[in-house]
Amino acid sequence: MGKKSKLKGAVGDVVVGRELPLDEQIKTSVQAKQKSNLRVKSRDIKRIKDEEYVNGKLSSKVLKQAKQQLLEEDDIEIKDNNKNTVPAPNFSKPQKQKLDSDGEDSNDDGSDYEYEENIVDIDQEEEEAMRKFYIPNDNEEKRTLYDIIMQKIEMNKESIQKEVRFQDFDDVTVKELDGKVIEMFTKVGEVMANYRSGKIPKAFKIIPSMVNWEQVLALTNPENWSDIAYLAATRLFTANLNDKMCQRYNYLILLPKLRESIMKEKKLNFHLYQALRKSVFKTAAFFKGIIIPLCESGTCSLREATIFGSILHKAHIPVMHASAAMLKIAEMNYSGANSYFIKTFIEKKITLPFRVIDGLVFHFLRMESDPRELPVLWHQSLLTFIKHYRTDISSEQREAIRNLIKVKSHPKITPEIRNLLTTAESRNTESEGNVPDYVYDESMEF
């Protein structure tokens, strides 16, 4: 008996007999797949290969053209930088940052405000000349916030349960604190001393909302905080305190730390410089708590003036605050740092009222009878003033400045000042029509 032959389909499938149901036949059968057309014409393959490679001559031309464009862009950038160059540290342009309610930035690396130590180049001879004009105040003792609070508590032991107001700090309030509160904020101070990154303690965040916030802040021992903690604290207090309270924070906490760091390290590190930058967001508190006290101390060095002044160079300062600050500095007893800050303000080319211009003129004329040799910085500030405001001074003031430069002269700077005064038109009328109303506002007074 012969072997039964198997039936196969067109694609080689074994055709099962009809004895199986249809669904079983479908499961066991192999479904045919459509064959893909794998044939590619040879001319298409050649075209694809030609597109992958560029001719050697063409590639060299492209590279040469790209290099030439980069050189042209560099030349344009160098020319633009030379036009905007000022005799001050070269800091990058700041970008405005928004502060949230906790004073913490969501996107703030601070790279635009960072400076390099080599940029702050200090002339030692000029530094020595400025030291001759220091005005040390030996009678005033250096006090911290803790010393002020404790001194007032000792003076008012009998009425400690009531709110006590002080004459030198009218809004400083002292209350009797519970032992647990003192213990908690003391531990918060230990955390701030070791703070490196992350969220600051929640107990620290509620300090700005407290009535006796200075007393509570003193419990955290600010002098022991880490540098990063100063940045976090400045963000918090700048965002949550009003101008008056923020001024006290800048004067009692931030300014002593910044000056101490400059004296030891000859510069500010990244975090402290960012803290200084954050303080500018409250402009009035920045001037009243940092710049004005720094000039009034009489011991501000050229290095300190350069670092603090770098913020003024790049930050946007309202005209009202800048005018008031210039007038206040011009009326102070002269020190070398005053000339640097005045020069920095003048270079911002602000439209000043006649009252401020007259104050600056008298500031320079006051040095005519000084027997000491003035530093080069004083002559530079006078030259900068004459360059920008020579048309805003009266004829009498112009003659007085001419007599001044005969007594106080510099071999290279004085001839340029004399030429500018000769070619300038004087202000012969005392018209105040172009002076804004805010010039006479009491809020501009320091």
Short mmCIF file of C-alpha atoms in Angstrom, two decimals:
data_model
loop_
_atom_site.label_atom_id
_atom_site.label_comp_id
_atom_site.label_asym_id
_atom_site.label_seq_id
_atom_site.Cartn_x
_atom_site.Cartn_y
_atom_site.Cartn_z
CA MET A 1 0.00 0.00 0.00
CA GLY A 2 1.55 3.32 -1.04
CA LYS A 3 2.36 6.36 1.23
CA LYS A 4 -0.23 9.08 1.40
CA SER A 5 1.03 12.27 -0.20
CA LYS A 6 0.73 15.65 1.56
CA LEU A 7 -0.84 18.55 -0.20
CA LYS A 8 0.99 21.90 -0.10
CA GLY A 9 -0.24 25.36 -0.86
CA ALA A 10 1.34 28.06 -2.99
CA VAL A 11 3.55 29.32 -0.15
CA GLY A 12 4.56 25.87 1.03
CA ASP A 13 1.89 25.47 3.70
CA VAL A 14 0.70 22.01 4.47
CA VAL A 15 -2.91 21.77 3.51
CA VAL A 16 -4.75 19.99 6.26
CA GLY A 17 -7.55 17.67 5.40
CA ARG A 18 -11.10 18.74 5.70
CA GLU A 19 -11.59 16.61 8.78
CA LEU A 20 -10.40 19.54 11.03
CA PRO A 21 -12.69 22.46 11.85
CA LEU A 22 -12.07 25.78 10.13
CA ASP A 23 -10.75 27.58 13.23
CA GLU A 24 -8.13 24.86 13.78
CA GLN A 25 -7.05 25.10 10.18
CA ILE A 26 -6.55 28.87 10.53
CA LYS A 27 -4.40 28.45 13.70
CA THR A 28 -2.07 25.86 12.16
CA SER A 29 -1.66 27.58 8.82
CA VAL A 30 1.20 30.02 8.10
CA GLN A 31 -0.02 33.32 6.83
CA ALA A 32 1.64 34.67 3.74
CA LYS A 33 3.64 37.86 4.08
CA GLN A 34 3.94 40.42 1.39
CA LYS A 35 7.42 40.54 -0.03
CA SER A 36 9.08 43.94 0.18
CA ASN A 37 10.69 45.33 -2.89
CA LEU A 38 14.36 45.35 -1.91
CA ARG A 39 15.60 46.36 -5.31
CA VAL A 40 17.22 49.79 -5.31
CA LYS A 41 18.49 51.33 -8.45
CA SER A 42 22.21 51.82 -8.65
CA ARG A 43 21.89 55.53 -9.49
CA ASP A 44 19.95 56.09 -6.23
CA ILE A 45 22.76 54.45 -4.23
CA LYS A 46 25.34 56.69 -5.91
CA ARG A 47 23.24 59.81 -5.17
CA ILE A 48 22.99 58.88 -1.47
CA LYS A 49 26.75 58.36 -1.19
CA ASP A 50 27.40 61.71 -2.86
CA GLU A 51 25.16 63.47 -0.33
CA GLU A 52 27.04 62.00 2.64
CA TYR A 53 30.40 63.51 1.66
CA VAL A 54 31.48 67.07 0.75
CA ASN A 55 34.19 67.80 -1.71
CA GLY A 56 37.54 68.64 -0.08
CA LYS A 57 37.84 71.99 -1.85
CA LEU A 58 34.33 72.99 -0.85
CA SER A 59 34.85 72.02 2.80
CA SER A 60 38.05 74.08 3.03
CA LYS A 61 36.21 77.12 1.63
CA VAL A 62 33.42 76.69 4.17
CA LEU A 63 35.85 76.45 7.10
CA LYS A 64 37.80 79.46 5.89
CA GLN A 65 34.63 81.55 5.57
CA ALA A 66 33.40 80.51 9.03
CA LYS A 67 36.73 81.43 10.61
CA GLN A 68 36.65 84.84 8.95
CA GLN A 69 33.13 85.50 10.26
CA LEU A 70 34.18 84.62 13.83
CA LEU A 71 37.11 87.04 13.64
CA GLU A 72 34.83 89.81 12.39
CA GLU A 73 32.36 89.18 15.24
CA ASP A 74 35.18 89.31 17.79
CA ASP A 75 36.40 92.63 16.38
CA ILE A 76 32.90 94.11 16.60
CA GLU A 77 32.52 92.90 20.18
CA ILE A 78 35.90 94.37 21.22
CA LYS A 79 34.98 97.73 19.67
CA ASP A 80 31.67 97.82 21.51
CA ASN A 81 33.38 97.00 24.80
CA ASN A 82 35.94 99.75 24.29
CA LYS A 83 33.18 102.29 23.73
CA ASN A 84 31.49 101.39 26.98
CA THR A 85 34.66 101.11 29.03
CA VAL A 86 34.77 103.03 32.32
CA PRO A 87 37.63 103.21 34.82
CA ALA A 88 36.05 100.68 37.13
CA PRO A 89 36.03 96.90 37.69
CA ASN A 90 34.68 95.06 34.67
CA PHE A 91 31.59 93.32 35.96
CA SER A 92 29.09 91.57 33.76
CA LYS A 93 25.62 93.00 33.18
CA PRO A 94 23.14 92.17 35.92
CA GLN A 95 19.78 90.61 35.31
CA LYS A 96 16.77 91.43 37.41
CA GLN A 97 15.63 88.52 39.53
CA LYS A 98 12.28 88.13 41.27
CA LEU A 99 12.08 87.13 44.90
CA ASP A 100 9.36 84.89 46.21
CA SER A 101 7.68 85.31 49.57
CA ASP A 102 10.41 83.31 51.30
CA GLY A 103 13.15 85.30 49.64
CA GLU A 104 14.45 82.29 47.70
CA ASP A 105 15.20 82.46 43.98
CA SER A 106 14.03 79.73 41.71
CA ASN A 107 16.63 80.47 39.04
CA ASP A 108 19.58 82.32 40.49
CA ASP A 109 23.09 81.10 39.91
CA GLY A 110 24.50 84.61 40.23
CA SER A 111 27.00 84.15 37.43
CA ASP A 112 26.21 87.60 36.03
CA TYR A 113 27.23 89.30 39.29
CA GLU A 114 30.29 87.24 40.06
CA TYR A 115 33.62 89.00 39.82
CA GLU A 116 37.18 87.79 39.73
CA GLU A 117 39.81 88.80 42.21
CA ASN A 118 42.23 89.90 39.48
CA ILE A 119 39.72 92.46 38.20
CA VAL A 120 39.87 94.41 41.47
CA ASP A 121 43.29 95.91 40.83
CA ILE A 122 44.24 98.35 43.59
CA ASP A 123 47.06 100.86 43.22
CA GLN A 124 49.08 100.72 46.44
CA GLU A 125 50.26 104.32 46.11
CA GLU A 126 46.70 105.54 45.72
CA GLU A 127 45.65 103.41 48.68
CA GLU A 128 48.33 105.03 50.84
CA ALA A 129 47.24 108.49 49.69
CA MET A 130 43.64 107.74 50.66
CA ARG A 131 44.67 106.60 54.14
CA LYS A 132 45.82 110.12 54.89
CA PHE A 133 42.18 111.21 54.68
CA TYR A 134 40.77 108.55 57.00
CA ILE A 135 38.57 109.97 59.75
CA PRO A 136 38.79 107.40 62.56
CA ASN A 137 36.28 107.74 65.35
CA ASP A 138 37.97 106.42 68.45
CA ASN A 139 35.09 107.36 70.74
CA GLU A 140 32.60 105.08 69.01
CA GLU A 141 32.82 101.43 70.03
CA LYS A 142 32.06 98.68 67.56
CA ARG A 143 28.76 97.14 68.61
CA THR A 144 26.90 94.16 67.29
CA LEU A 145 23.16 93.62 67.28
CA TYR A 146 23.49 91.40 70.36
CA ASP A 147 25.39 94.13 72.24
CA ILE A 148 22.72 96.72 71.45
CA ILE A 149 19.88 94.46 72.55
CA MET A 150 21.58 93.41 75.78
CA GLN A 151 22.58 96.98 76.64
CA LYS A 152 18.98 98.16 76.32
CA ILE A 153 17.72 95.22 78.37
CA GLU A 154 20.11 96.09 81.20
CA MET A 155 19.00 99.73 81.05
CA ASN A 156 15.35 98.74 81.34
CA LYS A 157 15.28 95.80 83.74
CA GLU A 158 12.40 97.24 85.74
CA SER A 159 10.11 97.61 82.72
CA ILE A 160 11.24 94.56 80.80
CA GLN A 161 7.72 93.10 80.63
CA LYS A 162 6.54 96.12 78.68
CA GLU A 163 7.58 97.12 75.19
CA VAL A 164 10.69 99.29 75.41
CA ARG A 165 11.54 101.79 72.68
CA PHE A 166 15.09 103.09 72.15
CA GLN A 167 16.20 106.51 71.06
CA ASP A 168 18.92 105.41 68.64
CA PHE A 169 16.71 102.71 67.08
CA ASP A 170 13.16 104.00 67.51
CA ASP A 171 11.42 100.89 66.22
CA VAL A 172 13.50 98.28 68.06
CA THR A 173 11.23 96.37 70.43
CA VAL A 174 12.33 94.11 73.29
CA LYS A 175 10.04 91.64 75.05
CA GLU A 176 10.48 88.97 77.67
CA LEU A 177 11.04 85.63 75.92
CA ASP A 178 10.14 82.17 77.09
CA GLY A 179 12.98 79.77 77.80
CA LYS A 180 11.82 77.35 75.10
CA VAL A 181 11.80 80.14 72.53
CA ILE A 182 15.36 81.11 73.45
CA GLU A 183 16.45 77.47 73.22
CA MET A 184 14.77 76.97 69.85
CA PHE A 185 16.32 80.02 68.17
CA THR A 186 19.70 79.24 69.68
CA LYS A 187 19.54 75.86 67.92
CA VAL A 188 18.41 77.64 64.75
CA GLY A 189 21.60 79.69 65.00
CA GLU A 190 23.64 76.48 65.18
CA VAL A 191 21.93 75.29 61.99
CA MET A 192 22.71 78.59 60.25
CA ALA A 193 26.34 78.32 61.34
CA ASN A 194 26.62 75.00 59.50
CA TYR A 195 24.23 75.83 56.65
CA ARG A 196 25.50 74.85 53.20
CA SER A 197 22.48 74.31 50.93
CA GLY A 198 18.80 73.47 50.87
CA LYS A 199 15.91 75.00 52.78
CA ILE A 200 16.55 77.22 55.76
CA PRO A 201 14.75 76.34 59.05
CA LYS A 202 11.06 77.25 59.15
CA ALA A 203 11.54 78.94 62.51
CA PHE A 204 14.03 81.31 60.87
CA LYS A 205 11.52 82.26 58.17
CA ILE A 206 9.03 83.63 60.69
CA ILE A 207 11.54 86.07 62.23
CA PRO A 208 10.72 88.97 59.82
CA SER A 209 7.05 88.82 60.86
CA MET A 210 7.83 89.15 64.58
CA VAL A 211 7.54 92.48 66.41
CA ASN A 212 10.81 91.97 68.29
CA TRP A 213 12.62 90.45 65.31
CA GLU A 214 15.95 92.11 66.18
CA GLN A 215 15.94 90.53 69.64
CA VAL A 216 15.08 87.09 68.23
CA LEU A 217 17.63 87.44 65.43
CA ALA A 218 20.33 88.22 67.98
CA LEU A 219 19.68 84.82 69.59
CA THR A 220 20.87 83.10 66.40
CA ASN A 221 24.35 84.69 66.72
CA PRO A 222 24.64 86.18 63.20
CA GLU A 223 28.42 86.61 63.57
CA ASN A 224 28.71 82.80 63.46
CA TRP A 225 26.59 82.23 60.35
CA SER A 226 28.14 80.65 57.29
CA ASP A 227 28.57 82.81 54.18
CA ILE A 228 25.79 80.92 52.39
CA ALA A 229 23.50 81.56 55.36
CA TYR A 230 24.08 85.31 54.93
CA LEU A 231 22.89 85.04 51.34
CA ALA A 232 19.76 83.11 52.35
CA ALA A 233 19.04 85.53 55.21
CA THR A 234 19.48 88.60 52.97
CA ARG A 235 17.04 87.14 50.46
CA LEU A 236 14.52 86.53 53.23
CA PHE A 237 14.75 89.90 54.97
CA THR A 238 14.92 91.92 51.74
CA ALA A 239 11.73 90.28 50.51
CA ASN A 240 9.74 90.48 53.76
CA LEU A 241 10.90 93.58 55.69
CA ASN A 242 9.97 97.18 54.99
CA ASP A 243 12.63 99.77 54.14
CA LYS A 244 13.20 100.87 57.74
CA MET A 245 13.66 97.35 59.08
CA CYS A 246 15.74 96.28 56.11
CA GLN A 247 18.00 99.29 56.73
CA ARG A 248 18.71 98.07 60.26
CA TYR A 249 19.43 94.56 58.99
CA ASN A 250 21.88 95.92 56.42
CA TYR A 251 23.61 98.18 58.94
CA LEU A 252 23.79 95.82 61.94
CA ILE A 253 24.17 92.42 60.26
CA LEU A 254 25.26 92.57 56.62
CA LEU A 255 27.66 95.53 56.48
CA PRO A 256 29.96 94.39 59.36
CA LYS A 257 30.23 90.92 57.80
CA LEU A 258 31.09 92.31 54.36
CA ARG A 259 33.78 94.66 55.70
CA GLU A 260 35.26 91.91 57.85
CA SER A 261 35.48 89.55 54.88
CA ILE A 262 37.14 92.20 52.68
CA MET A 263 39.65 92.99 55.39
CA LYS A 264 40.61 89.30 55.83
CA GLU A 265 40.28 87.89 52.33
CA LYS A 266 40.95 91.09 50.30
CA LYS A 267 37.73 90.36 48.38
CA LEU A 268 34.17 89.09 48.75
CA ASN A 269 33.48 85.48 47.94
CA PHE A 270 30.65 84.49 45.64
CA HIS A 271 27.95 84.12 48.31
CA LEU A 272 28.66 87.37 50.14
CA TYR A 273 28.80 89.28 46.86
CA GLN A 274 25.41 87.84 45.97
CA ALA A 275 24.11 88.93 49.39
CA LEU A 276 25.33 92.48 48.65
CA ARG A 277 23.64 92.33 45.28
CA LYS A 278 20.34 91.20 46.86
CA SER A 279 20.36 94.17 49.23
CA VAL A 280 20.01 96.58 46.27
CA PHE A 281 16.40 95.47 45.72
CA LYS A 282 15.44 97.78 48.61
CA THR A 283 17.24 100.85 47.28
CA ALA A 284 16.57 103.22 50.19
CA ALA A 285 17.64 100.59 52.73
CA PHE A 286 20.75 99.85 50.65
CA PHE A 287 21.91 103.47 50.74
CA LYS A 288 20.90 104.22 54.33
CA GLY A 289 22.18 100.93 55.71
CA ILE A 290 25.34 100.30 53.64
CA ILE A 291 26.66 103.11 51.41
CA ILE A 292 26.03 106.13 53.67
CA PRO A 293 27.33 104.46 56.88
CA LEU A 294 30.35 103.22 54.93
CA CYS A 295 31.22 106.78 53.87
CA GLU A 296 30.43 108.22 57.30
CA SER A 297 32.81 105.78 58.98
CA GLY A 298 35.76 107.65 57.48
CA THR A 299 37.80 104.44 57.23
CA CYS A 300 36.49 103.02 53.96
CA SER A 301 39.45 101.72 51.96
CA LEU A 302 39.86 101.94 48.20
CA ARG A 303 39.32 98.18 47.92
CA GLU A 304 36.03 98.41 49.82
CA ALA A 305 34.91 101.36 47.71
CA THR A 306 35.74 99.46 44.52
CA ILE A 307 33.78 96.37 45.52
CA PHE A 308 30.74 98.22 46.88
CA GLY A 309 30.83 100.66 43.97
CA SER A 310 30.75 97.83 41.44
CA ILE A 311 27.12 97.24 42.43
CA LEU A 312 26.32 100.90 41.73
CA HIS A 313 27.95 100.67 38.30
CA LYS A 314 25.62 97.95 37.06
CA ALA A 315 22.45 98.27 39.14
CA HIS A 316 19.58 100.52 38.13
CA ILE A 317 19.33 103.27 40.76
CA PRO A 318 16.25 105.56 40.82
CA VAL A 319 17.08 109.21 40.22
CA MET A 320 15.58 110.30 43.55
CA HIS A 321 17.76 107.97 45.62
CA ALA A 322 20.89 108.66 43.58
CA SER A 323 20.46 112.44 43.89
CA ALA A 324 19.89 112.27 47.64
CA ALA A 325 22.88 109.97 48.13
CA MET A 326 25.18 112.23 46.11
CA LEU A 327 24.11 115.31 48.07
CA LYS A 328 24.58 113.51 51.38
CA ILE A 329 28.08 112.26 50.46
CA ALA A 330 29.07 115.69 49.12
CA GLU A 331 28.19 117.31 52.46
CA MET A 332 30.27 114.85 54.52
CA ASN A 333 33.79 115.45 55.74
CA TYR A 334 36.10 114.44 52.92
CA SER A 335 37.59 110.97 52.73
CA GLY A 336 39.07 109.16 49.75
CA ALA A 337 36.10 106.80 49.39
CA ASN A 338 33.74 109.76 48.95
CA SER A 339 35.48 110.72 45.72
CA TYR A 340 35.09 107.20 44.35
CA PHE A 341 31.36 107.01 45.07
CA ILE A 342 30.74 110.51 43.70
CA LYS A 343 32.64 109.58 40.55
CA THR A 344 30.59 106.39 40.23
CA PHE A 345 27.29 108.28 40.52
CA ILE A 346 28.38 110.93 38.01
CA GLU A 347 29.33 108.29 35.44
CA LYS A 348 25.72 107.08 35.45
CA LYS A 349 24.88 110.40 33.71
CA ILE A 350 21.82 111.14 35.82
CA THR A 351 19.90 114.37 35.25
CA LEU A 352 20.61 116.14 38.54
CA PRO A 353 18.71 119.08 40.05
CA PHE A 354 20.61 122.33 40.58
CA ARG A 355 20.57 121.77 44.32
CA VAL A 356 22.69 118.63 43.96
CA ILE A 357 25.00 120.23 41.37
CA ASP A 358 25.63 123.18 43.68
CA GLY A 359 26.37 120.77 46.53
CA LEU A 360 28.94 118.95 44.39
CA VAL A 361 30.60 122.25 43.41
CA PHE A 362 30.94 123.28 47.06
CA HIS A 363 32.25 119.79 47.84
CA PHE A 364 35.21 120.36 45.52
CA LEU A 365 35.74 124.02 46.49
CA ARG A 366 35.96 123.07 50.15
CA MET A 367 39.30 121.34 49.51
CA GLU A 368 41.01 124.52 48.26
CA SER A 369 42.23 125.42 51.75
CA ASP A 370 43.26 121.86 52.67
CA PRO A 371 47.08 121.74 53.01
CA ARG A 372 47.27 118.01 52.28
CA GLU A 373 48.07 116.62 48.84
CA LEU A 374 44.85 115.27 47.34
CA PRO A 375 44.76 111.77 45.84
CA VAL A 376 44.43 111.23 42.10
CA LEU A 377 40.90 109.94 42.70
CA TRP A 378 39.79 113.43 43.76
CA HIS A 379 41.13 114.95 40.52
CA GLN A 380 39.44 112.18 38.51
CA SER A 381 36.08 112.80 40.17
CA LEU A 382 36.39 116.55 39.47
CA LEU A 383 37.23 115.83 35.82
CA THR A 384 34.24 113.49 35.51
CA PHE A 385 31.96 116.12 37.05
CA ILE A 386 33.14 118.83 34.66
CA LYS A 387 32.75 116.51 31.65
CA HIS A 388 29.09 115.75 32.31
CA TYR A 389 27.77 118.86 34.11
CA ARG A 390 29.93 121.76 32.90
CA THR A 391 26.92 123.37 31.20
CA ASP A 392 24.86 123.18 34.41
CA ILE A 393 27.18 125.30 36.59
CA SER A 394 26.96 129.07 36.82
CA SER A 395 29.64 131.48 35.62
CA GLU A 396 30.60 132.27 39.23
CA GLN A 397 31.06 128.60 40.00
CA ARG A 398 33.13 128.14 36.86
CA GLU A 399 35.50 130.93 37.90
CA ALA A 400 35.75 129.47 41.39
CA ILE A 401 36.73 126.08 39.95
CA ARG A 402 39.36 127.75 37.78
CA ASN A 403 40.90 129.29 40.91
CA LEU A 404 40.65 125.91 42.63
CA ILE A 405 42.66 124.05 39.97
CA LYS A 406 45.41 126.66 40.26
CA VAL A 407 45.91 125.62 43.87
CA LYS A 408 45.07 121.91 43.57
CA SER A 409 46.47 120.73 40.27
CA HIS A 410 47.51 117.51 38.61
CA PRO A 411 49.99 117.52 35.70
CA LYS A 412 47.83 115.35 33.42
CA ILE A 413 44.26 115.91 34.61
CA THR A 414 44.15 119.65 35.36
CA PRO A 415 44.90 120.83 31.73
CA GLU A 416 41.93 118.81 30.48
CA ILE A 417 39.68 120.34 33.15
CA ARG A 418 40.83 123.83 32.17
CA ASN A 419 40.06 123.20 28.49
CA LEU A 420 36.57 121.91 29.29
CA LEU A 421 35.80 124.96 31.41
CA THR A 422 37.00 127.31 28.66
CA THR A 423 34.76 125.83 25.94
CA ALA A 424 31.66 125.28 28.10
CA GLU A 425 28.59 127.49 28.30
CA SER A 426 27.61 128.37 31.85
CA ARG A 427 24.21 128.27 33.49
CA ASN A 428 23.36 131.95 33.79
CA THR A 429 19.77 131.54 34.94
CA GLU A 430 18.65 129.64 38.00
CA SER A 431 15.56 128.24 36.31
CA GLU A 432 13.99 125.36 38.18
CA GLY A 433 11.41 124.58 35.53
CA ASN A 434 13.06 121.32 34.52
CA VAL A 435 13.53 120.04 38.08
CA PRO A 436 11.09 117.24 39.03
CA ASP A 437 8.83 117.62 42.05
CA TYR A 438 10.44 114.70 43.87
CA VAL A 439 13.62 116.76 44.32
CA TYR A 440 11.89 118.60 47.14
CA ASP A 441 10.34 115.50 48.65
CA GLU A 442 11.32 114.90 52.27
CA SER A 443 11.74 111.16 51.61
CA MET A 444 14.95 111.80 49.69
CA GLU A 445 16.68 113.15 52.78
CA PHE A 446 19.03 110.79 54.62
#
